[in-house]
XYZ file of C-alpha atoms in Angstrom:
653
model
C 37.488 62.641 -22.401
C 38.619 65.622 -20.342
C 37.032 65.452 -16.890
C 36.935 69.253 -16.620
C 33.550 70.296 -18.022
C 32.950 73.857 -16.792
C 34.859 76.692 -15.188
C 33.511 79.837 -13.547
C 33.895 83.156 -15.365
C 36.987 85.155 -14.507
C 34.937 87.769 -12.645
C 32.886 85.291 -10.600
C 34.434 86.456 -7.311
C 33.010 89.933 -7.982
C 29.622 88.951 -9.422
C 28.439 86.039 -7.245
C 27.010 86.172 -3.778
C 29.505 83.575 -2.575
C 32.296 85.829 -3.823
C 30.924 88.784 -1.873
C 30.434 86.586 1.192
C 34.061 85.463 0.843
C 35.226 89.094 0.949
C 33.131 89.794 4.043
C 34.473 86.647 5.724
C 38.032 87.851 5.123
C 37.209 91.259 6.539
C 35.534 89.736 9.595
C 38.300 87.229 10.299
C 41.261 89.417 9.383
C 42.545 86.531 7.255
C 42.998 85.999 3.555
C 41.471 82.783 2.239
C 43.559 81.652 -0.689
C 40.990 79.165 -1.951
C 37.628 77.575 -1.178
C 39.249 74.972 1.051
C 40.605 77.740 3.287
C 37.191 79.405 3.461
C 35.618 76.053 4.271
C 38.127 75.399 7.050
C 37.377 78.807 8.580
C 33.649 77.935 8.551
C 34.496 74.899 10.696
C 36.977 76.352 13.169
C 35.075 79.628 13.668
C 31.434 78.486 13.616
C 30.183 81.429 15.696
C 31.599 83.922 13.218
C 30.658 81.892 10.151
C 27.007 81.215 10.981
C 26.594 84.743 12.316
C 27.849 86.083 8.992
C 25.439 83.761 7.145
C 22.595 85.269 9.165
C 23.685 88.813 8.382
C 24.514 88.227 4.726
C 21.250 86.346 4.035
C 19.245 88.777 6.179
C 17.830 86.088 8.449
C 15.535 87.761 10.965
C 16.001 86.668 14.572
C 15.511 88.070 18.059
C 17.655 87.658 21.143
C 21.282 86.728 21.705
C 23.505 84.801 19.320
C 25.646 83.540 22.154
C 26.125 80.800 23.010
C 26.142 79.136 19.609
C 25.521 75.688 21.093
C 23.987 74.419 24.295
C 26.304 72.755 26.784
C 26.140 69.065 25.872
C 28.821 66.484 25.259
C 26.989 64.323 22.733
C 26.778 65.741 19.225
C 23.156 64.678 18.865
C 22.119 66.450 22.074
C 23.591 69.853 21.300
C 21.114 72.627 20.536
C 21.838 75.633 18.358
C 21.342 79.235 19.459
C 19.463 78.627 22.711
C 19.172 82.411 23.176
C 17.497 83.148 19.833
C 13.892 83.195 18.676
C 12.578 83.568 15.136
C 9.606 82.866 12.926
C 10.181 80.801 9.801
C 7.194 82.195 7.894
C 8.224 85.771 8.595
C 11.587 85.068 6.996
C 10.095 83.507 3.864
C 7.464 86.235 3.564
C 9.745 89.222 4.051
C 9.121 90.409 0.488
C 5.725 92.133 0.225
C 5.171 93.446 -3.301
C 3.519 92.578 -6.596
C 6.355 90.504 -8.019
C 5.425 86.882 -8.727
C 6.255 84.625 -5.789
C 4.721 81.361 -7.035
C 3.901 80.085 -10.486
C 2.007 76.791 -10.304
C 1.453 74.533 -13.305
C -0.270 71.189 -13.634
C -0.005 68.387 -16.121
C -3.419 69.160 -17.619
C -2.434 72.727 -18.478
C -3.618 74.776 -15.531
C -1.411 77.752 -14.667
C -1.782 80.184 -11.806
C 0.391 82.845 -10.221
C 0.560 84.439 -6.804
C 2.370 87.642 -5.910
C 4.443 87.998 -2.771
C 1.796 90.317 -1.349
C -1.001 87.848 -2.109
C 1.040 84.948 -0.712
C 1.601 86.796 2.538
C -2.103 87.635 2.782
C -3.176 84.040 2.100
C -0.702 82.578 4.602
C -1.942 85.126 7.149
C -5.506 83.947 6.549
C -4.446 80.353 7.217
C -2.646 81.452 10.381
C -5.783 83.255 11.573
C -7.991 80.237 10.915
C -5.546 77.942 12.707
C -5.543 80.147 15.793
C -9.328 80.369 15.601
C -9.416 76.548 15.641
C -7.312 76.502 18.791
C -4.084 75.354 17.133
C -1.128 75.964 19.439
C 2.633 75.873 18.796
C 3.629 72.226 18.445
C 0.220 71.035 17.207
C 0.356 69.097 13.947
C -1.303 69.971 10.650
C -0.978 67.527 7.758
C -1.487 67.880 4.024
C -2.155 65.034 1.587
C -1.826 67.311 -1.389
C -0.557 67.911 -4.911
C 2.345 70.276 -5.481
C 0.321 73.464 -5.770
C 0.250 76.928 -4.264
C -2.235 75.920 -1.577
C 0.263 73.497 -0.054
C 2.876 76.257 0.237
C 0.312 78.666 1.708
C -0.790 76.093 4.273
C 2.773 75.253 5.311
C 3.627 78.932 5.788
C 0.413 79.542 7.713
C 1.407 76.745 10.075
C 4.896 78.163 10.566
C 3.328 81.587 11.223
C 1.700 80.298 14.438
C 4.219 77.568 15.323
C 2.198 74.551 14.176
C 4.162 71.613 12.759
C 3.546 70.905 9.071
C 3.810 67.463 7.492
C 2.870 66.477 3.953
C 2.474 63.524 1.620
C 1.780 63.583 -2.098
C -1.526 62.225 -3.430
C 0.143 59.193 -5.010
C 0.679 57.763 -1.518
C -1.808 54.980 -0.843
C -4.062 54.889 2.198
C -1.624 52.784 4.221
C 1.289 54.995 3.204
C -0.551 58.070 4.447
C -1.824 56.556 7.682
C 1.542 54.952 8.477
C 2.993 58.449 8.437
C 0.297 60.814 9.665
C -1.066 58.256 12.099
C 2.098 58.549 14.175
C 1.838 62.327 14.598
C -1.983 62.616 15.054
C -2.713 65.809 13.080
C -5.499 68.001 14.410
C -6.247 69.399 10.958
C -5.948 67.498 7.675
C -5.866 69.101 4.230
C -6.784 66.815 1.338
C -7.603 66.887 -2.344
C -10.283 65.023 -4.261
C -7.949 63.960 -7.067
C -5.121 64.876 -9.406
C -3.907 64.397 -12.965
C -1.113 61.977 -13.820
C -0.180 60.401 -17.139
C -3.027 62.251 -18.800
C -5.651 60.697 -16.544
C -7.706 61.934 -13.633
C -6.903 59.986 -10.445
C -9.934 60.123 -8.155
C -9.178 60.045 -4.410
C -12.697 60.242 -2.996
C -12.795 56.755 -1.474
C -9.193 56.963 -0.256
C -9.846 60.268 1.485
C -12.753 58.681 3.335
C -10.530 55.810 4.486
C -7.724 58.119 5.606
C -10.146 60.373 7.416
C -11.635 57.426 9.283
C -8.197 56.167 10.318
C -6.831 59.540 11.458
C -9.993 61.144 12.883
C -8.704 64.716 12.653
C -10.721 67.516 14.186
C -11.148 69.316 10.867
C -10.721 68.378 7.191
C -10.134 71.016 4.529
C -10.582 70.181 0.835
C -8.356 71.729 -1.793
C -9.777 71.132 -5.283
C -7.653 68.920 -7.468
C -8.930 70.353 -10.746
C -11.277 72.973 -12.122
C -14.613 73.636 -10.494
C -16.529 71.644 -13.117
C -14.708 68.441 -12.168
C -14.368 68.962 -8.419
C -17.120 67.611 -6.185
C -17.336 68.508 -2.491
C -16.193 65.699 -0.227
C -18.514 64.722 2.630
C -18.009 66.549 5.923
C -15.202 68.744 4.640
C -14.831 72.483 4.418
C -13.661 73.858 1.092
C -10.392 75.757 0.996
C -12.118 78.848 -0.362
C -14.825 78.816 2.318
C -12.261 78.167 5.057
C -10.220 81.229 4.137
C -13.114 83.498 3.182
C -13.751 86.136 5.802
C -10.830 85.025 7.964
C -9.969 87.298 10.898
C -7.024 89.645 10.671
C -3.682 87.867 10.474
C -2.088 87.439 13.894
C 1.407 88.627 14.687
C 4.170 86.227 13.725
C 4.753 84.022 16.742
C 8.410 84.205 17.914
C 9.636 80.702 18.660
C 12.846 79.065 19.908
C 15.489 78.443 17.252
C 14.939 74.666 17.372
C 11.131 74.794 17.566
C 9.733 71.957 15.403
C 8.818 73.131 11.914
C 8.385 69.972 9.825
C 7.972 66.255 10.264
C 9.526 64.346 7.374
C 9.630 60.593 6.935
C 12.183 57.941 6.103
C 11.324 55.686 3.170
C 9.944 53.053 5.516
C 10.488 50.036 3.260
C 11.684 47.834 6.142
C 9.162 48.970 8.767
C 7.041 51.963 9.620
C 8.650 55.199 8.449
C 10.680 57.094 11.013
C 9.181 60.505 11.778
C 12.076 62.959 11.545
C 11.448 66.306 13.264
C 13.265 69.307 11.824
C 13.611 72.630 13.610
C 12.704 76.004 12.146
C 16.004 77.788 12.784
C 18.308 75.073 11.498
C 16.213 74.533 8.390
C 16.052 78.263 7.681
C 19.756 78.919 8.244
C 20.941 75.916 6.240
C 18.637 76.600 3.307
C 19.567 80.291 3.262
C 23.223 79.281 3.021
C 22.560 76.721 0.285
C 20.312 78.920 -1.843
C 22.228 82.168 -1.519
C 25.861 81.067 -1.406
C 26.005 77.697 -3.141
C 23.227 78.169 -5.716
C 23.749 81.934 -6.138
C 19.971 82.444 -6.038
C 18.799 86.030 -5.781
C 15.624 88.088 -6.017
C 15.765 88.289 -9.822
C 15.832 84.513 -10.268
C 13.197 81.827 -10.717
C 13.746 78.514 -8.940
C 12.200 75.227 -10.083
C 12.677 71.739 -8.719
C 10.641 68.802 -9.908
C 9.297 67.318 -6.704
C 6.150 66.337 -4.879
C 4.967 67.271 -1.394
C 6.264 63.891 -0.217
C 9.961 64.582 -0.882
C 12.260 66.859 1.126
C 13.136 68.776 -2.020
C 9.675 70.354 -1.770
C 10.634 71.871 1.589
C 13.953 72.924 0.073
C 12.211 74.476 -2.930
C 9.805 76.666 -0.985
C 12.658 77.961 1.191
C 13.906 79.699 -1.938
C 11.310 82.366 -1.180
C 13.611 83.615 1.589
C 15.977 84.995 -1.044
C 13.180 86.968 -2.702
C 13.269 84.698 -5.764
C 10.089 83.380 -7.340
C 9.479 79.631 -7.253
C 7.849 77.461 -9.910
C 5.729 74.426 -9.003
C 4.737 71.579 -11.306
C 2.325 68.781 -10.476
C 2.080 65.723 -12.685
C 4.228 63.408 -14.751
C 7.408 65.268 -15.778
C 7.508 63.321 -19.036
C 3.877 63.839 -20.082
C 3.129 63.874 -22.925
C 6.839 63.475 -23.669
C 10.293 64.149 -22.251
C 10.245 67.738 -23.517
C 7.717 68.853 -20.907
C 9.959 70.288 -18.205
C 12.305 71.964 -20.671
C 9.335 73.588 -22.381
C 8.322 74.788 -18.925
C 11.836 76.142 -18.371
C 11.621 78.113 -21.624
C 8.075 79.321 -20.955
C 8.692 80.508 -17.396
C 12.222 81.861 -17.772
C 13.576 79.507 -15.115
C 17.123 80.314 -13.991
C 17.645 77.442 -11.530
C 16.294 74.088 -12.710
C 16.325 71.007 -10.463
C 15.358 67.422 -11.122
C 16.417 63.851 -10.392
C 19.377 62.042 -11.881
C 17.012 59.374 -13.195
C 14.959 61.974 -15.066
C 18.052 63.318 -16.823
C 19.004 59.792 -17.778
C 15.477 59.112 -19.094
C 15.583 62.279 -21.217
C 18.807 61.130 -22.839
C 17.401 57.626 -23.413
C 14.382 59.205 -25.112
C 16.684 60.855 -27.637
C 15.662 64.373 -26.616
C 18.146 67.208 -27.109
C 16.692 70.022 -24.980
C 19.279 72.623 -25.934
C 18.426 72.288 -29.621
C 14.661 72.168 -29.189
C 14.143 74.865 -26.554
C 15.355 78.349 -25.736
C 17.196 77.774 -22.469
C 18.931 81.154 -22.413
C 17.525 81.930 -18.946
C 19.023 78.771 -17.410
C 22.072 79.412 -15.210
C 22.142 76.444 -12.811
C 20.993 72.852 -13.342
C 20.689 70.806 -10.148
C 20.443 67.039 -9.854
C 19.841 64.821 -6.844
C 17.926 61.730 -5.686
C 20.638 59.291 -6.781
C 24.181 59.583 -8.134
C 24.335 61.333 -11.502
C 26.037 59.121 -14.060
C 29.300 60.370 -15.540
C 27.681 60.039 -18.951
C 24.796 62.242 -17.799
C 27.321 64.995 -17.090
C 28.401 64.671 -20.722
C 24.798 64.726 -21.949
C 23.992 67.890 -20.008
C 26.952 69.835 -21.366
C 26.544 68.432 -24.880
C 22.770 68.460 -25.352
C 21.249 70.756 -22.719
C 23.544 73.754 -22.259
C 27.302 74.116 -22.575
C 27.688 77.017 -20.152
C 25.327 75.917 -17.377
C 26.608 75.347 -13.840
C 25.802 71.678 -13.169
C 25.255 71.175 -9.451
C 24.995 67.538 -8.510
C 23.957 67.759 -4.863
C 23.555 65.199 -2.107
C 22.132 65.111 1.386
C 18.776 63.750 2.350
C 15.581 63.732 4.323
C 17.632 63.132 7.469
C 19.167 66.614 7.253
C 16.506 68.286 5.032
C 19.420 69.698 3.048
C 22.816 68.794 1.593
C 26.291 67.756 2.599
C 27.682 68.272 -0.913
C 26.630 71.118 -3.165
C 27.262 73.216 -6.221
C 29.574 76.192 -6.176
C 29.643 79.135 -8.631
C 33.365 79.687 -7.940
C 34.640 76.160 -8.613
C 35.066 74.012 -11.740
C 32.776 71.097 -12.571
C 34.478 67.751 -13.022
C 32.811 64.815 -14.706
C 31.091 62.533 -12.200
C 31.826 64.705 -9.145
C 29.804 66.771 -6.744
C 31.608 70.108 -6.740
C 32.272 70.720 -3.064
C 31.456 70.070 0.565
C 28.995 72.609 1.912
C 30.271 75.448 4.059
C 29.945 74.748 7.763
C 29.721 70.975 7.222
C 32.654 68.930 8.546
C 32.256 66.116 6.043
C 34.770 63.308 5.743
C 34.965 59.751 4.442
C 35.983 57.112 6.991
C 37.465 53.712 6.283
C 36.424 50.657 8.287
C 38.869 51.620 11.054
C 37.204 55.027 11.487
C 40.086 56.932 9.895
C 39.524 59.766 7.412
C 40.673 58.927 3.887
C 40.812 60.685 0.532
C 40.906 58.932 -2.810
C 39.439 55.832 -1.160
C 35.857 54.689 -0.768
C 34.254 54.605 2.643
C 31.490 55.881 4.887
C 30.318 59.483 4.529
C 30.362 61.139 7.963
C 30.057 64.556 9.555
C 32.357 65.167 12.515
C 30.885 68.327 14.065
C 27.374 69.526 14.866
C 25.488 71.283 12.094
C 22.317 73.357 12.482
C 19.988 71.195 10.373
C 20.446 67.995 12.358
C 16.995 66.698 13.321
C 15.851 68.069 16.649
C 14.297 64.663 17.401
C 12.528 61.608 16.099
C 8.834 61.648 16.905
C 7.867 59.493 19.904
C 11.506 58.754 20.784
C 11.671 60.111 24.318
C 15.059 58.628 25.232
C 16.616 59.359 21.828
C 17.530 55.718 21.286
C 16.174 55.486 17.747
C 17.861 58.761 16.795
C 21.155 57.516 18.212
C 20.864 54.158 16.423
C 20.100 55.816 13.090
C 23.208 58.012 12.924
C 25.611 57.473 15.840
C 25.954 53.717 16.318
C 28.689 53.278 13.692
C 31.211 55.842 14.998
C 31.309 57.369 18.481
C 29.833 60.880 18.492
C 30.158 61.084 14.693
C 27.204 61.375 12.315
C 27.301 58.444 9.861
C 25.040 59.300 6.949
C 24.753 55.910 5.253
C 26.347 56.870 1.928
C 29.294 55.033 0.398
C 31.461 57.849 -0.906
C 34.891 59.081 -1.937
C 36.586 62.452 -1.501
C 38.723 63.645 -4.388
C 41.313 66.326 -3.812
C 41.762 69.148 -6.291
C 43.845 72.274 -6.056
C 42.055 74.431 -3.520
C 39.003 72.269 -2.857
C 37.667 68.764 -2.417
C 35.060 67.135 -4.644
C 32.863 64.204 -3.692
C 31.667 61.069 -5.469
C 28.708 59.093 -4.122
C 28.943 55.383 -4.961
C 25.578 54.369 -3.516
C 23.996 53.630 -0.171
C 26.237 51.903 2.367
C 23.642 49.272 3.210
C 23.370 48.295 -0.467
C 27.111 47.972 -1.129
C 28.049 44.777 -2.968
C 30.689 42.697 -1.218
C 31.488 39.446 -3.082
C 34.685 37.891 -1.786
C 35.129 40.822 0.576
C 35.636 43.336 -2.260
C 33.248 46.299 -1.799
C 31.712 48.291 -4.623
C 28.857 50.750 -4.630
C 25.751 49.992 -6.653
C 26.076 53.299 -8.512
C 29.265 51.998 -10.077
C 27.325 49.105 -11.606
C 24.492 51.337 -12.808
C 26.967 53.635 -14.497
C 28.175 50.808 -16.705
C 24.838 49.124 -17.396
C 22.505 52.039 -17.919
C 24.588 53.669 -20.613
C 23.828 50.698 -22.878
C 21.151 51.491 -25.443
C 19.253 48.267 -24.766
C 18.806 48.970 -21.037
C 16.221 51.415 -19.725
C 17.123 50.959 -16.059
C 18.454 48.367 -13.640
C 18.751 47.295 -10.043
C 21.547 45.198 -8.536
C 21.797 43.309 -5.250
C 24.126 40.951 -3.454
C 22.608 37.498 -2.864
C 23.927 35.244 -0.090
C 25.268 32.221 -1.930
C 27.262 29.186 -0.809
C 28.952 30.976 2.067
C 29.710 34.117 0.073
C 27.817 36.783 -1.864
C 27.098 36.759 -5.573
C 25.965 39.703 -7.663
C 22.517 39.532 -9.242
C 21.487 42.156 -11.790
C 17.931 42.850 -12.909
C 17.354 44.950 -16.026
C 14.374 46.626 -17.636
C 14.843 46.503 -21.391
C 14.088 49.153 -23.942
C 11.309 48.214 -26.376
C 12.492 45.937 -29.142
C 15.321 44.320 -27.173
C 15.642 40.888 -25.584
C 18.039 39.638 -22.945
C 19.811 37.124 -25.147
C 23.320 35.741 -24.694
C 24.837 38.541 -26.768
C 23.325 41.285 -24.613
C 24.294 39.460 -21.411
C 27.873 39.221 -22.668
C 27.839 42.943 -23.488
C 26.603 43.774 -19.982
C 29.219 41.587 -18.313
C 31.991 43.046 -20.450
C 30.929 46.606 -19.588
C 30.993 45.842 -15.854
C 34.246 43.885 -16.037
C 36.082 46.636 -17.890
C 34.398 49.674 -16.383
C 33.857 48.639 -12.759
C 35.451 45.449 -11.449
C 35.943 41.841 -12.590
C 34.898 40.746 -9.086
C 31.474 42.349 -9.547
C 30.430 40.852 -12.855
C 26.904 39.524 -12.213
C 26.546 35.800 -11.698
C 22.931 36.125 -12.830
C 21.254 38.683 -15.105
C 17.477 38.668 -15.338
C 14.961 40.825 -17.190
C 12.020 42.275 -15.260
C 9.176 44.473 -16.524
C 9.581 47.114 -13.820
C 11.625 48.036 -10.766
C 10.026 48.831 -7.405
C 10.359 52.426 -6.229
C 9.431 54.557 -3.291
C 6.775 57.189 -3.872
C 9.571 59.750 -4.227
C 11.006 57.733 -7.130
C 14.016 56.035 -5.544
C 14.735 52.411 -6.373
C 14.605 50.082 -3.364
C 17.585 47.763 -3.427
C 17.027 46.590 0.142
C 13.420 45.571 -0.528
C 14.476 43.574 -3.588
C 17.247 41.929 -1.587
C 14.768 40.916 1.101
C 12.374 39.407 -1.445
C 15.128 37.470 -3.200
C 16.151 35.978 0.153
C 12.566 35.007 0.936
C 12.185 37.553 3.693
C 9.125 39.778 4.041
C 9.073 43.447 3.078
C 7.188 44.679 6.073
C 5.943 48.028 4.802
C 5.044 47.792 1.148
C 2.796 50.837 1.481
C 5.975 52.904 1.201
C 6.312 51.775 -2.418
C 4.718 53.473 -5.389
C 4.422 50.094 -7.162
C 4.523 47.302 -4.541
C 3.240 44.728 -7.055
C 6.615 44.999 -8.787
C 8.182 42.969 -5.971
C 6.459 39.878 -7.359
C 8.898 39.874 -10.288
C 11.769 39.135 -7.892
C 10.091 36.507 -5.713
C 10.773 32.761 -6.084
C 12.604 33.039 -9.384
C 14.064 29.609 -10.296
C 17.394 31.127 -11.310
C 17.820 32.489 -7.789
C 17.412 29.174 -5.981
C 19.795 26.281 -5.468
C 17.582 24.145 -7.681
C 17.705 26.641 -10.530
C 21.421 27.270 -10.352
């Protein structure tokens, strides 16, 4: 099969925002950039000019001096961006003030509401006024344990308006998961909901809210209703959202704040200990997201942006930043496959979504369900389909272009909570190749290092970034000497950000694509031959009998052996024939050295609350070691399926 799946239209340089930016970059630099690689190199060697042009082109509102670009520090992690600038994040996202629809919010049970840009600005201003009235100062924390609804966006923008730090978790987090996170940052105000719909059922949170409230002891608790008024009951000692905002004083002025003033606290998955509290600055988040939305996604004021996410995943923060472009955003709360796998594509048709984002696993599940969205739904509005969360299978690329839309720009993107954005992105001016992320983001000095710390192309290695970038975390919470920050990203290579992805750069004419082979700490290494877990999943999960899988390396007789766990589709059994089929697929498609020594069927695979499979937790359980923070898992009971299995012990071998 031809690996080239899509090419930009011939006039893309004239019709896309990246094309217009390219022309302005040439005029500013006095150079001619022959291809994207040349433009990318200019963004690295002339960062002052590049990021300044991003600000101007994306109309980022700031005050003060743009020089110097970086503070005077030797260590990459200690450098601060634009020490002479101030800005307000909310002001930038709320710059549009008219009756166009800013937010469309839908829930699994059929609720739909809309909010205009003017109404959004007014509501966020009311929150800002109430926060100031409550004595909230810049740097104080406000937390939301909330569904993905308009109120969460309003609250986050109200916090940014006055310089408060916003942090959120989705309602499917358990009590320990919430308190492990919010307990570290001690929020002064907590926003909660009484329940939510999922899988067609009402999930009541009344008792859990009481437990969280007792553990956190915030000064004020605000209740946002989880359903219609007939179902919602007031929680004890809480103030309703409507009453809190009713009669609020006049909105205060937007508070100008330093470029790196804390905006959000996000959290690592926390499956091997308490989650790390990652503090992201307002300026870096704003500038990076403006670049990604405007240039790489070609999002403009006429578009509608949707990403399936919850308030507990960084893609929620990324999604709401789309407001800065003037585009409307679409929120969905609930199971994306309820009542069936058509749900999100029906939503795309109904709402005229132009930019549709979801996880790689969801796309795979849609294909497994036999759904053909392009045949069953009018997807004429859809221009860009984005995928992230895990590597997108090569076969999923084929499915998208065959059964969703032949002329869509497929943007497989990759970054993470650590940078609240992406290292690799889509690009409306470049071709799409099967299995590849289109390009390295502008302004990001991304490379792949081998074990000797040398940059390589066409070889697998560690994904790194060699120069400072604006969306680096400003700090970890409660890490005064920066030791935990340094250990997380800078222990592997001196003064080089090591991201923890096992990746490969592929050179094309005029640009470089990227392939992510899995997380570095989950790489399989039997006999010293390394392979990423994504390479195994690609072979296994295309088989009709397999719904999903998880693979680990088990220490075994002085070496490592590969152990594969599979969840079967209904009607299938893991007999000798299926095991032989699996082993043949891995042997021929991946590597003979990585054929599993053991294949076992399990009823489910443990996941984080954001939906990512947890290879490290399974590896710990198989080796008889404790998983210290099971509250980070959406289904911690699933770990029992991997514990003390006779086939994984010396006696059972």
